[in-house]
Amino acid sequence: MLRFVVRRMLVMVALLIVISMFTFAMFVLLLPNGNPAALLAGRLATPAEIHLISVRYGFDKPIYIQYIDTMKNIFTGQAYSYQSSFNVLDEIRAGMPATLSLAIGAGLIWLLVSILFGTIAAVRAGKYADRVLTVLSMIGVSMPPFFFGAILIYYVAYKANIIPIGGYVPFSQSVGGWFGHLVAPWITLSILFIGFYSRVLRSSILDSINEDYVRTARAKGLSERQVLIRHSLRNSLIPIISLWGLDFAQVIGGGAILTETVYNLHGVGELARDSIGRLDTITLMEIVILTGIAVVVIGAIVDVLVAYLDPRIRLA
Amino acid sequence: MSATEPPLLEISDLRVAFATEDGTVQAVDGVSFTVSRGEVVAIVGESGSGKSVTAMTLMGLPRGSNATFQGTATFDGTELVGASDEQLRRIRGAGIAMVFQDPMSSLDPVYRIGDQIVEQIRAHERKISKAQALDRAVTLMERVGIPRAAERLRSYPHEFSGGMRQRVMIAMALSCSPKLLIADEPTTALDVTIQAQILEELRKLRDETDAGVILVTHDLGVVADIADRVIVMYAGRVVEQGVLDDIFYDPQHPYTWGLLGSITRIDSDRSQRLPAIPGMPPSLLSPPKGCHFRPRCPHAFEKCVEVPPLEGHVANRPESLDRCWLTEDRKRALRQVDGQVGLRSTEPVIS
Ligand SMILES: Nc1ncnc2c1ncn2[C@@H]1O[C@H](COP(=O)(O)OP(=O)(O)O)[C@@H](O)[C@H]1O
Ligand code: SF4
Ligand SMILES: [Mg+2]
């Protein structure tokens, strides 16, 4: 177990280095066409001013020095946005509670509801409940958050006044307010995943019914319910949990840009959107690296979890 | 056993059909036989003859909702065909236990061996504690020859070899002291030495308990080793049944001759493994009219387009039944091929 964790950590560090280089190359070399100093200096700047900015930000140094400096700044919390001159880490930190709240709540909802819907659809395969769930999941996967979000905000928030119109209230400030502000974002984001996850689980359970070990479970004299939950579902959950780890990490890393924006949560995803809007490469890089860290760390946790769920996966 | 005691299992005119896209597959077509306590009954026949479907029907297990059942199967006073789910659940694993063909995939990969045995015990004995059930699991595992059982209880199936997994399956099957054990080709997936060991376990079980055993196999060597009585199945029907020695030394049905002929040929010349019987079993979607064996039978005559009944034809042997229109004398004459029992490969010269 320890060896597994240590090896995971080493792989993690290596992955992060690769991700950061790739991001750096993408944003610093490819994205801002031309000289970043010129971009920063504005349209009316003189060549002397541009040169000054170049020297100040280190744009005149060789590219690998720039990379190392940037990484140093990012990891020591000294990175400042070129455009808005805020401290990027502070800004991400400010967005993190909203994003984490969104991710954890939605992650739990979409995992549990998918398990419920997928199982019901499998048990009632071909029957009425299954057909209804099939149609619902198809609507769900094709429902863009800005559309569904807009509907919720207009009817449930603006017209019916049941939930607030958007924004984020910290948990520490008011538990009720926190919850009230997050219900709609949770649902909006979950719906995207529930359709897909419950389909995957449904077919996985239906496949497992033909497995020999499920026949054995029945031959042992277990009830249909025990066969389903302990054997079919238990085995079918393994791929679902792996999938969940990836998607959950994405959302933590600010991947729920649309949902965060529609509900004005001021989370990391919204920060990402704003940074894209003003070509704020440093902020974007730090967010991408954060996503990388989240994907790798949560991926490692999920791997341990999956190895626990599936003893055939060797931990050593 | 008193003469009036009914058999442990009595199957009468069992029919199982599957509705498929291509039509109805009559997998089991009027099967009747009995199994008594302490008796090993072997069901033999080529692959696809309906052995597994017959066996699984007793457990209420055929997969899919496309199956229809007719006939009766009475186990220890309970009618199995048409029994409620709860009735079947109580019988499965406790009254009737089953060991399947492929031990590699028959255990759930995610649970420890011990827990899988305990799960079965506790499905039938609600009051037993987990510790007691684990103790019993150790005893059972030792009994079927798993070394260091107490330790291996905590292993997962993938840490076991195929032979060891099949022993686990047998231990599990024995865990609630079933009255009837069904073993569906339990050794087919295993190599020969392991096969002999597993059969030895089944023989021990027969000797030590009063359980009836149904052993499904296509291997007549296995049958000769262990069976008391033999049921020969062909294309969904029982074509012959009788006690072991009668089947081997005085077989009545041409299909049985063919099966026996193929093993004697293998015995006399191991290098030359001939196909058991020329030709293929018929499609169960549209089986031949009359005797199912007719297309492959060198002795077929006009009468054979009618379905022969499963009847006794041998004097003083009411337990020997077969489905063939030939008279007893003709049978005795026709089954001799090169001085041994066998199926002639061409039409007889004199008819
Ligand atoms: N669920 C099913 N649907 C359709 N056909 C089936 C089903 N189960 C078994 N069969 C058919 O029934 C026949 C008998 O199968 P089986 O009992 O497994 O043969 P055996 O065990 O003697 O090799 C085969 O032709 C098989 O294809
Ligand atoms: S009934 Fe006819 S076809 Fe069938 S086995 Fe006997 S002789 Fe052959
Ligand atoms: Mg079979």
XYZ file of C-alpha atoms and ligand atoms in Angstrom:
703
model
C 0.000 0.000 0.000
C 2.758 2.457 0.970
C 4.767 1.549 -2.107
C 1.698 2.126 -4.228
C 1.175 5.584 -2.743
C 4.835 6.561 -3.124
C 4.872 5.422 -6.718
C 1.665 7.317 -7.348
C 3.264 10.483 -5.928
C 6.306 10.190 -8.182
C 4.131 9.691 -11.230
C 2.093 12.644 -10.050
C 5.085 15.003 -9.872
C 6.284 13.883 -13.291
C 2.818 14.404 -14.741
C 2.575 17.864 -13.245
C 5.902 18.902 -14.724
C 4.764 17.761 -18.141
C 1.408 19.491 -17.765
C 3.029 22.760 -16.663
C 5.503 22.749 -19.572
C 2.756 22.033 -22.010
C 0.605 24.802 -20.595
C 3.475 27.237 -20.586
C 4.283 26.447 -24.179
C 0.655 26.800 -25.146
C -0.096 30.072 -23.424
C 3.195 31.921 -23.552
C 4.366 30.843 -26.971
C 1.240 30.192 -28.975
C -1.625 32.212 -27.587
C -0.717 35.915 -27.499
C 0.359 36.491 -31.054
C 3.405 38.627 -30.947
C 5.134 40.276 -28.064
C 3.374 39.965 -24.692
C 5.085 43.177 -23.602
C 3.488 45.062 -26.502
C 0.158 43.601 -25.551
C 0.586 44.744 -21.970
C 1.861 48.186 -22.861
C -1.231 49.034 -24.837
C -1.700 50.445 -28.318
C -0.105 53.858 -27.730
C 3.116 52.697 -26.051
C 6.501 53.743 -27.371
C 9.198 51.124 -28.150
C 11.100 52.283 -25.076
C 8.120 51.614 -22.851
C 7.629 48.187 -24.385
C 11.302 47.426 -23.779
C 10.942 48.494 -20.161
C 7.975 46.160 -19.682
C 9.883 43.365 -21.400
C 12.747 43.700 -18.951
C 10.465 44.055 -15.961
C 8.495 40.881 -16.702
C 11.518 38.969 -17.979
C 10.192 38.579 -21.539
C 13.701 39.279 -22.854
C 15.174 36.244 -21.110
C 15.554 32.809 -22.772
C 12.371 30.817 -22.834
C 13.440 28.144 -20.301
C 14.394 30.839 -17.796
C 10.976 32.374 -18.322
C 9.422 28.971 -17.671
C 11.395 28.415 -14.493
C 10.678 31.934 -13.239
C 6.990 31.556 -13.978
C 6.820 28.212 -12.206
C 8.711 29.643 -9.261
C 6.239 32.506 -9.050
C 3.266 30.217 -9.375
C 4.411 27.788 -6.733
C 5.542 30.467 -4.268
C 2.304 32.387 -4.709
C 4.160 35.337 -6.275
C 2.467 35.264 -9.651
C 0.662 38.484 -10.558
C -1.759 38.968 -13.394
C -0.182 41.167 -16.103
C -3.520 42.751 -16.870
C -5.119 43.299 -13.499
C -2.015 43.087 -11.345
C -3.820 41.016 -8.701
C -2.084 38.129 -6.996
C -3.273 35.080 -8.924
C -3.103 32.683 -5.997
C -5.186 34.996 -3.813
C -7.719 35.248 -6.588
C -7.929 31.455 -7.014
C -8.105 31.036 -3.288
C -11.038 33.420 -3.191
C -12.837 31.377 -5.841
C -12.065 28.008 -4.323
C -14.828 27.758 -1.662
C -17.536 28.346 -4.262
C -16.000 25.904 -6.723
C -15.404 23.239 -4.065
C -18.942 23.634 -2.780
C -20.283 23.285 -6.290
C -18.084 20.261 -7.070
C -18.675 18.318 -3.882
C -22.428 18.880 -3.824
C -22.942 18.238 -7.510
C -20.479 15.332 -7.467
C -22.414 13.588 -4.728
C -25.760 14.301 -6.362
C -24.784 13.100 -9.800
C -23.076 9.995 -8.443
C -25.934 8.935 -6.173
C -28.764 9.849 -8.539
C -26.999 8.071 -11.424
C -26.630 4.934 -9.316
C -30.303 5.109 -8.432
C -31.534 5.819 -11.965
C -29.118 3.397 -13.625
C -30.138 0.608 -11.268
C -33.860 1.254 -11.686
C -33.495 1.382 -15.472
C -31.584 -1.917 -15.462
C -34.036 -3.690 -13.174
C -37.013 -2.445 -15.181
C -35.246 -2.820 -18.549
C -37.690 -2.448 -21.402
C -40.519 -1.470 -19.072
C -42.155 1.896 -18.568
C -39.759 3.246 -15.916
C -36.763 2.362 -18.071
C -38.219 4.152 -21.089
C -38.980 7.278 -19.112
C -35.451 7.304 -17.692
C -33.990 6.752 -21.160
C -35.787 9.805 -22.511
C -34.818 11.850 -19.453
C -31.155 10.949 -19.770
C -31.160 11.875 -23.424
C -32.622 15.257 -22.551
C -30.143 15.533 -19.679
C -26.979 14.903 -21.678
C -28.042 17.323 -24.372
C -29.081 20.110 -21.995
C -26.539 22.934 -21.995
C -26.077 24.490 -18.520
C -26.677 28.026 -19.782
C -30.043 26.953 -21.177
C -31.231 24.902 -18.196
C -29.703 27.462 -15.820
C -31.543 30.278 -17.583
C -34.820 28.385 -17.253
C -34.282 27.772 -13.551
C -33.269 31.358 -12.907
C -36.201 32.794 -14.835
C -38.960 30.542 -13.495
C -37.799 29.312 -10.111
C -35.733 32.272 -8.993
C -37.165 35.348 -10.735
C -40.828 34.406 -11.209
C -41.501 32.042 -8.313
C -38.896 33.524 -6.030
C -38.091 30.149 -4.475
C -34.307 30.393 -4.832
C -31.965 33.379 -5.056
C -31.079 34.700 -8.520
C -27.407 33.778 -8.264
C -24.266 34.583 -6.356
C -22.503 32.676 -3.611
C -22.837 32.855 0.164
C -19.995 31.247 2.149
C -20.850 28.288 4.349
C -19.255 30.045 7.325
C -21.568 33.002 6.867
C -24.916 31.246 6.567
C -25.502 27.545 6.079
C -29.013 28.141 4.786
C -27.841 30.849 2.412
C -25.001 28.661 1.174
C -27.382 25.826 0.490
C -30.046 28.012 -1.092
C -27.584 29.582 -3.478
C -26.117 26.235 -4.489
C -29.209 24.080 -5.059
C -29.799 25.302 -8.599
C -26.118 25.134 -9.660
C -25.850 21.618 -8.223
C -28.866 20.437 -10.182
C -27.786 22.187 -13.355
C -24.317 20.682 -13.290
C -25.483 17.221 -12.152
C -27.990 16.856 -14.958
C -25.150 16.935 -17.457
C -23.582 13.868 -15.899
C -26.595 11.916 -14.633
C -27.854 11.081 -18.106
C -24.530 9.675 -19.201
C -23.599 7.920 -15.964
C -26.948 6.205 -15.529
C -26.797 4.911 -19.108
C -23.338 3.488 -18.516
C -24.429 1.884 -15.252
C -27.613 0.479 -16.771
C -25.802 -1.367 -19.530
C -23.074 -2.462 -17.164
C -25.637 -4.039 -14.809
C -27.493 -5.662 -17.698
C -24.226 -7.156 -18.950
C -23.389 -8.471 -15.500
C -26.640 -10.442 -15.389
C -25.055 -12.853 -17.864
C -21.931 -13.251 -15.745
C -21.309 -16.674 -14.269
C -20.777 -15.264 -10.785
C -24.219 -13.678 -10.867
C -25.692 -17.053 -11.773
C -23.737 -18.514 -8.833
C -25.139 -15.812 -6.555
C -28.639 -16.810 -7.590
C -27.836 -20.506 -7.210
C -26.740 -19.834 -3.640
C -30.278 -18.870 -2.710
C -29.826 -15.120 -2.437
C -32.873 -12.949 -3.045
C -33.060 -11.048 -6.316
C -32.361 -7.878 -4.395
C -29.217 -9.297 -2.799
C -28.024 -10.630 -6.148
C -28.555 -7.211 -7.689
C -26.978 -5.079 -4.994
C -24.161 -7.277 -3.735
C -23.067 -8.764 -7.026
C -24.398 -7.043 -10.185
C -24.320 -3.490 -8.899
C -21.209 -3.944 -6.798
C -19.187 -5.021 -9.832
C -20.787 -2.479 -12.145
C -19.832 0.406 -9.852
C -16.119 -0.026 -10.488
C -16.026 1.693 -13.908
C -18.503 4.340 -12.697
C -16.252 5.361 -9.813
C -13.242 5.677 -12.149
C -15.239 7.889 -14.471
C -16.502 9.967 -11.582
C -12.985 10.682 -10.342
C -12.028 12.244 -13.660
C -15.123 14.411 -13.986
C -15.076 15.483 -10.360
C -11.462 16.620 -10.673
C -12.367 18.621 -13.753
C -15.020 20.544 -11.858
C -12.667 21.204 -8.912
C -10.121 22.607 -11.343
C -12.645 25.201 -12.535
C -14.051 23.090 -15.344
C -17.676 23.993 -14.673
C -17.216 27.333 -16.411
C -20.733 27.555 -17.802
C -22.529 26.617 -14.601
C -20.386 28.930 -12.479
C -20.950 31.767 -14.894
C -24.708 31.338 -15.256
C -25.134 31.439 -11.491
C -22.496 34.059 -10.917
C -20.732 31.983 -8.282
C -17.396 33.810 -8.522
C -15.617 30.485 -8.462
C -12.490 29.306 -10.198
C -14.424 28.503 -13.352
C -15.685 32.058 -13.594
C -12.146 33.313 -12.997
C -11.036 31.097 -15.867
C -13.683 32.605 -18.124
C -12.667 36.160 -17.234
C -8.997 35.327 -17.817
C -9.760 33.924 -21.219
C -11.644 37.099 -22.029
C -8.632 39.304 -21.350
C -5.951 36.804 -22.442
C -4.597 36.717 -18.915
C -2.026 33.993 -19.503
C -0.547 33.838 -16.000
C -3.939 33.346 -14.365
C -4.987 30.814 -16.961
C -1.758 28.893 -16.516
C -2.177 28.731 -12.824
C -5.765 27.509 -13.217
C -4.724 24.870 -15.732
C -1.953 23.717 -13.411
C -4.447 23.641 -10.567
C -6.760 21.500 -12.687
C -3.800 19.254 -13.410
C -3.050 18.920 -9.717
C -6.708 18.210 -8.977
C -6.961 15.602 -11.723
C -3.785 13.873 -10.629
C -4.448 13.997 -6.870
C -8.092 12.984 -7.141
C -7.145 10.429 -9.770
C -4.721 8.893 -7.261
C -7.360 8.860 -4.526
C -9.883 7.294 -6.887
C -7.324 4.699 -7.969
C -6.866 3.665 -4.361
C -10.630 3.543 -3.969
C -11.056 1.466 -7.132
C -8.263 -0.873 -6.047
C -10.176 -1.324 -2.840
C -13.372 -2.022 -4.761
C -11.638 -4.386 -7.173
C -9.080 -6.659 -5.495
C -7.785 -7.817 -8.876
C -6.085 -4.448 -9.303
C -2.689 -4.894 -7.694
C -1.657 -2.142 -5.338
C 1.994 -3.183 -5.087
C -34.768 -47.287 1.719
C -38.279 -48.630 1.884
C -39.933 -49.541 -1.356
C -42.687 -47.003 -0.869
C -40.412 -44.040 -0.305
C -40.673 -41.696 -3.287
C -37.446 -40.758 -5.088
C -35.651 -37.573 -4.037
C -36.254 -36.051 -7.443
C -38.786 -37.108 -9.991
C -38.813 -35.404 -13.358
C -41.683 -36.180 -15.657
C -42.054 -35.064 -19.267
C -40.084 -31.883 -18.697
C -40.109 -29.459 -21.645
C -38.200 -26.225 -21.902
C -38.492 -23.967 -24.928
C -36.759 -20.679 -25.677
C -38.372 -18.099 -27.907
C -35.649 -16.667 -30.138
C -35.590 -14.373 -33.144
C -35.292 -17.374 -35.430
C -38.128 -19.324 -33.819
C -38.675 -21.643 -30.891
C -35.720 -23.660 -29.616
C -37.055 -26.803 -27.945
C -33.990 -27.314 -25.730
C -35.588 -29.947 -23.501
C -38.218 -32.089 -25.191
C -39.970 -34.447 -22.812
C -37.316 -35.496 -20.312
C -38.210 -37.930 -17.514
C -35.968 -39.499 -14.903
C -35.580 -39.912 -11.161
C -32.772 -39.507 -8.673
C -32.754 -41.297 -5.318
C -30.911 -40.448 -2.130
C -27.259 -41.451 -2.131
C -27.253 -42.082 -5.862
C -25.008 -40.602 -8.574
C -26.908 -40.132 -11.806
C -24.846 -39.107 -14.810
C -26.387 -37.204 -17.709
C -24.324 -37.694 -20.854
C -24.656 -36.459 -24.396
C -22.967 -34.249 -26.933
C -22.771 -30.531 -26.409
C -26.107 -28.827 -27.075
C -28.257 -31.812 -26.149
C -30.026 -29.919 -23.347
C -28.119 -31.222 -20.316
C -27.395 -27.831 -18.798
C -30.867 -26.488 -19.477
C -32.346 -29.554 -17.747
C -30.034 -29.096 -14.767
C -30.627 -25.371 -14.457
C -34.381 -25.739 -14.781
C -34.292 -27.663 -11.505
C -32.805 -24.563 -9.905
C -35.147 -22.219 -11.741
C -32.103 -20.702 -13.381
C -32.370 -20.644 -17.188
C -31.358 -17.163 -18.212
C -33.614 -14.728 -19.918
C -37.342 -14.195 -19.845
C -37.821 -16.038 -23.140
C -38.122 -19.496 -21.585
C -41.322 -21.524 -21.175
C -41.599 -24.658 -19.065
C -43.910 -27.676 -19.087
C -44.041 -30.943 -17.200
C -43.220 -31.598 -13.576
C -40.119 -31.900 -11.437
C -40.865 -32.882 -7.868
C -38.053 -32.477 -5.401
C -38.563 -33.830 -1.893
C -42.276 -33.084 -2.015
C -42.012 -29.672 -3.684
C -42.987 -29.030 -7.291
C -40.159 -27.050 -8.909
C -41.740 -26.156 -12.253
C -43.862 -23.108 -11.619
C -42.691 -22.721 -7.992
C -42.733 -19.190 -6.630
C -39.512 -17.172 -6.550
C -39.372 -17.419 -2.778
C -39.904 -21.208 -2.803
C -37.124 -21.596 -5.340
C -34.857 -19.264 -3.408
C -35.208 -21.399 -0.289
C -34.387 -24.552 -2.209
C -31.469 -23.114 -4.150
C -28.227 -23.593 -2.310
C -29.905 -25.446 0.564
C -32.010 -28.322 -0.815
C -30.387 -28.381 -4.233
C -26.897 -27.007 -4.766
C -25.100 -26.626 -8.059
C -21.483 -26.613 -9.223
C -20.923 -25.039 -12.627
C -18.608 -25.767 -15.490
C -16.262 -22.799 -15.427
C -14.681 -22.250 -12.014
C -12.641 -19.315 -13.355
C -15.698 -17.096 -13.740
C -18.149 -18.629 -11.286
C -16.914 -16.807 -8.189
C -17.431 -13.079 -7.687
C -14.016 -11.452 -8.217
C -14.573 -8.724 -5.629
C -15.258 -10.767 -2.499
C -13.049 -12.957 -0.339
C -13.556 -16.707 -0.684
C -14.626 -17.051 2.935
C -17.215 -14.304 2.627
C -18.704 -15.920 -0.461
C -19.188 -19.223 1.379
C -20.529 -17.410 4.431
C -22.987 -15.511 2.242
C -24.600 -18.753 1.160
C -24.756 -20.173 4.689
C -26.352 -17.019 6.020
C -28.839 -16.843 3.172
C -30.399 -20.003 4.569
C -29.557 -19.905 8.254
C -30.448 -16.438 9.420
C -29.547 -17.055 13.051
C -25.986 -18.251 12.571
C -23.295 -15.705 13.475
C -20.628 -14.668 11.011
C -17.915 -16.282 13.133
C -19.783 -19.592 13.263
C -20.359 -19.461 9.522
C -16.663 -18.769 8.928
C -15.761 -21.750 11.111
C -17.997 -23.911 9.000
C -16.424 -22.501 5.843
C -12.980 -23.575 7.109
C -14.248 -27.072 7.849
C -15.800 -27.310 4.396
C -12.669 -26.068 2.666
C -10.553 -28.602 4.519
C -13.016 -31.312 3.612
C -12.678 -30.616 -0.109
C -8.899 -30.607 0.173
C -7.953 -26.930 0.247
C -4.692 -26.642 2.219
C -4.277 -23.948 4.912
C -8.003 -23.307 4.761
C -8.171 -20.884 7.686
C -5.647 -18.660 5.944
C -7.011 -19.004 2.421
C -10.414 -17.935 3.642
C -9.169 -14.377 3.241
C -7.947 -14.843 -0.329
C -9.720 -13.541 -3.395
C -10.725 -15.825 -6.279
C -7.953 -14.515 -8.560
C -5.405 -15.814 -6.069
C -6.650 -19.388 -6.627
C -5.993 -21.845 -9.456
C -8.884 -23.272 -11.471
C -8.845 -26.560 -9.549
C -8.826 -24.743 -6.201
C -11.679 -22.512 -7.316
C -13.718 -25.566 -8.258
C -13.024 -26.975 -4.793
C -14.289 -23.699 -3.370
C -17.418 -24.058 -5.497
C -17.912 -27.585 -4.159
C -17.313 -26.439 -0.579
C -19.868 -23.699 -1.132
C -22.341 -26.157 -2.650
C -21.965 -28.431 0.382
C -22.246 -25.607 2.900
C -25.943 -26.111 3.652
C -25.889 -29.920 3.410
C -27.958 -30.155 0.210
C -30.026 -33.245 -0.473
C -29.248 -32.989 -4.159
C -26.018 -31.791 -5.710
C -25.965 -30.937 -9.401
C -22.508 -30.766 -10.956
C -22.611 -29.452 -14.532
C -19.404 -30.547 -16.247
C -17.429 -29.741 -13.091
C -14.131 -30.960 -14.490
C -14.344 -29.997 -18.162
C -12.346 -26.796 -17.692
C -9.660 -28.505 -15.585
C -6.646 -30.565 -16.528
C -6.672 -34.327 -16.133
C -4.968 -34.734 -12.743
C -7.102 -32.025 -11.161
C -10.130 -33.637 -12.802
C -9.398 -36.932 -11.042
C -9.042 -35.159 -7.694
C -12.327 -33.297 -8.084
C -14.127 -36.532 -9.006
C -12.605 -38.134 -5.930
C -14.170 -35.348 -3.836
C -17.561 -36.026 -5.410
C -17.191 -39.752 -4.749
C -16.290 -39.067 -1.117
C -19.311 -36.851 -0.821
C -21.559 -39.576 -2.165
C -20.069 -42.027 0.348
C -20.201 -39.662 3.322
C -23.627 -38.139 2.893
C -26.944 -39.364 1.694
C -27.139 -36.711 -1.002
C -28.232 -37.539 -4.501
C -25.844 -36.306 -7.195
C -26.597 -35.364 -10.789
C -23.376 -35.274 -12.749
C -23.622 -33.677 -16.180
C -20.788 -34.620 -18.478
C -19.928 -35.566 -22.031
C -17.066 -37.768 -20.845
C -17.964 -41.461 -20.582
C -14.708 -42.138 -18.735
C -15.937 -39.925 -15.914
C -19.283 -41.712 -16.003
C -17.690 -45.158 -15.694
C -15.689 -43.852 -12.748
C -18.458 -42.562 -10.579
C -22.029 -43.023 -11.785
C -24.624 -45.450 -10.438
C -27.076 -44.745 -13.188
C -26.777 -43.097 -16.585
C -29.163 -40.889 -18.571
C -28.184 -40.486 -22.227
C -29.549 -37.323 -23.833
C -29.701 -36.478 -27.500
C -31.171 -33.316 -29.035
C -33.332 -32.455 -26.038
C -34.597 -35.974 -25.344
C -33.560 -38.835 -23.097
C -32.742 -41.608 -25.591
C -31.653 -44.203 -23.077
C -31.312 -44.666 -19.363
C -30.268 -47.505 -17.087
C -27.813 -48.625 -14.433
C -24.143 -48.106 -15.223
C -23.233 -51.697 -16.125
C -26.250 -52.153 -18.374
C -25.449 -48.972 -20.276
C -21.845 -50.044 -20.756
C -22.374 -53.763 -21.405
C -25.872 -53.986 -22.861
C -26.665 -50.609 -24.453
C -29.973 -50.406 -26.297
C -29.864 -47.197 -28.317
C -27.744 -46.702 -31.450
C -26.634 -43.284 -30.168
C -25.272 -44.915 -27.004
C -23.456 -47.475 -29.171
C -21.836 -44.611 -31.023
C -20.709 -42.943 -27.782
C -19.312 -46.236 -26.450
C -17.707 -47.113 -29.767
C -15.809 -43.863 -29.758
C -14.261 -44.531 -26.331
C -13.291 -48.128 -27.087
C -11.611 -46.913 -30.243
C -9.744 -44.294 -28.270
C -8.695 -46.889 -25.698
C -7.338 -49.305 -28.261
C -5.484 -46.695 -30.253
C -4.914 -43.416 -28.465
C -3.176 -41.795 -31.399
C -6.303 -42.043 -33.471
C -9.040 -39.947 -31.885
C -11.984 -40.407 -34.165
C -15.034 -38.199 -33.993
C -17.559 -39.801 -31.661
C -20.253 -40.230 -34.266
C -20.174 -38.931 -37.841
C -22.421 -35.952 -38.494
C -23.783 -33.197 -36.281
C -26.667 -33.041 -33.806
C -29.750 -31.459 -35.413
C -30.788 -27.856 -34.944
C -33.262 -27.628 -32.088
C -35.101 -24.936 -34.041
C -36.340 -27.500 -36.560
C -35.451 -31.007 -35.363
C -36.062 -33.971 -37.673
C -39.476 -35.595 -37.619
C -39.745 -38.741 -35.513
C -36.548 -40.035 -33.928
C -34.120 -37.125 -33.512
C -31.183 -39.409 -34.207
C -32.570 -40.557 -37.548
C -30.351 -38.401 -39.841
C -27.223 -39.888 -38.264
C -28.512 -43.394 -37.645
C -27.244 -46.105 -40.036
C -30.034 -48.426 -38.841
C -32.976 -46.108 -39.495
C -36.041 -47.611 -41.186
C -39.578 -46.515 -42.173
C -40.969 -46.614 -38.655
C -38.392 -44.075 -37.458
C -40.370 -41.081 -38.781
C -42.604 -41.605 -35.756
C -41.348 -40.512 -32.353
C -40.257 -43.625 -30.445
C -41.489 -43.600 -26.816
C -39.093 -43.933 -23.885
C -39.966 -47.472 -22.835
C -38.545 -50.618 -21.276
C -37.689 -53.282 -23.844
C -35.430 -55.610 -21.923
C -36.907 -58.548 -20.079
C -36.484 -58.422 -16.293
C -34.905 -54.976 -16.445
C -37.769 -52.510 -15.965
C -35.285 -49.755 -15.096
C -33.691 -49.898 -18.550
C -35.518 -47.547 -20.904
C -34.753 -46.444 -24.442
C -36.260 -44.585 -27.378
C -35.667 -46.774 -30.408
C -37.978 -48.695 -32.728
C -35.565 -51.591 -33.317
C -36.445 -54.906 -31.698
C -34.201 -56.238 -28.980
C -32.786 -58.983 -31.204
C -31.978 -56.551 -33.980
C -30.258 -54.300 -31.468
C -28.046 -57.109 -30.164
C -27.067 -58.018 -33.698
C -26.536 -54.521 -35.074
C -24.438 -53.098 -32.240
C -21.538 -55.504 -32.832
C -18.867 -53.778 -34.900
C -15.518 -55.561 -35.201
C -16.330 -57.595 -32.107
C -17.066 -54.530 -29.985
C -20.068 -52.322 -29.305
C -20.201 -49.529 -31.831
C -22.147 -47.691 -34.463
C -21.621 -48.884 -37.994
C -20.532 -46.022 -40.183
C -22.496 -47.093 -43.296
C -25.803 -48.764 -44.058
C -25.814 -52.452 -43.135
C -25.375 -54.748 -46.171
C -28.181 -57.137 -45.196
C -31.301 -55.370 -44.057
N -31.495 -18.745 -23.043
C -31.493 -19.481 -24.171
N -32.062 -19.001 -25.286
C -32.071 -19.720 -26.424
N -31.525 -20.946 -26.570
C -30.928 -21.480 -25.485
C -30.868 -20.782 -24.233
N -30.203 -21.563 -23.343
C -29.864 -22.689 -24.017
N -30.295 -22.645 -25.291
C -30.143 -23.697 -26.309
O -30.562 -24.911 -25.775
C -29.776 -25.977 -26.291
C -29.289 -26.867 -25.189
O -28.297 -26.200 -24.460
P -27.533 -26.821 -23.211
O -28.515 -27.372 -22.258
O -26.623 -25.783 -22.721
O -26.703 -28.011 -23.853
P -25.624 -28.938 -23.154
O -25.488 -28.516 -21.741
O -26.154 -30.313 -23.313
O -24.378 -28.748 -23.932
C -28.670 -25.357 -27.098
O -28.971 -25.487 -28.450
C -28.695 -23.902 -26.681
O -28.323 -23.087 -27.750
S -35.544 -45.141 -33.790
Fe -34.738 -45.551 -35.775
S -33.499 -43.788 -36.273
Fe -33.893 -43.748 -34.112
S -32.163 -44.740 -33.240
Fe -33.694 -46.306 -33.460
S -33.262 -47.154 -35.478
Fe -32.127 -45.264 -35.361
Mg -23.749 -27.687 -20.814
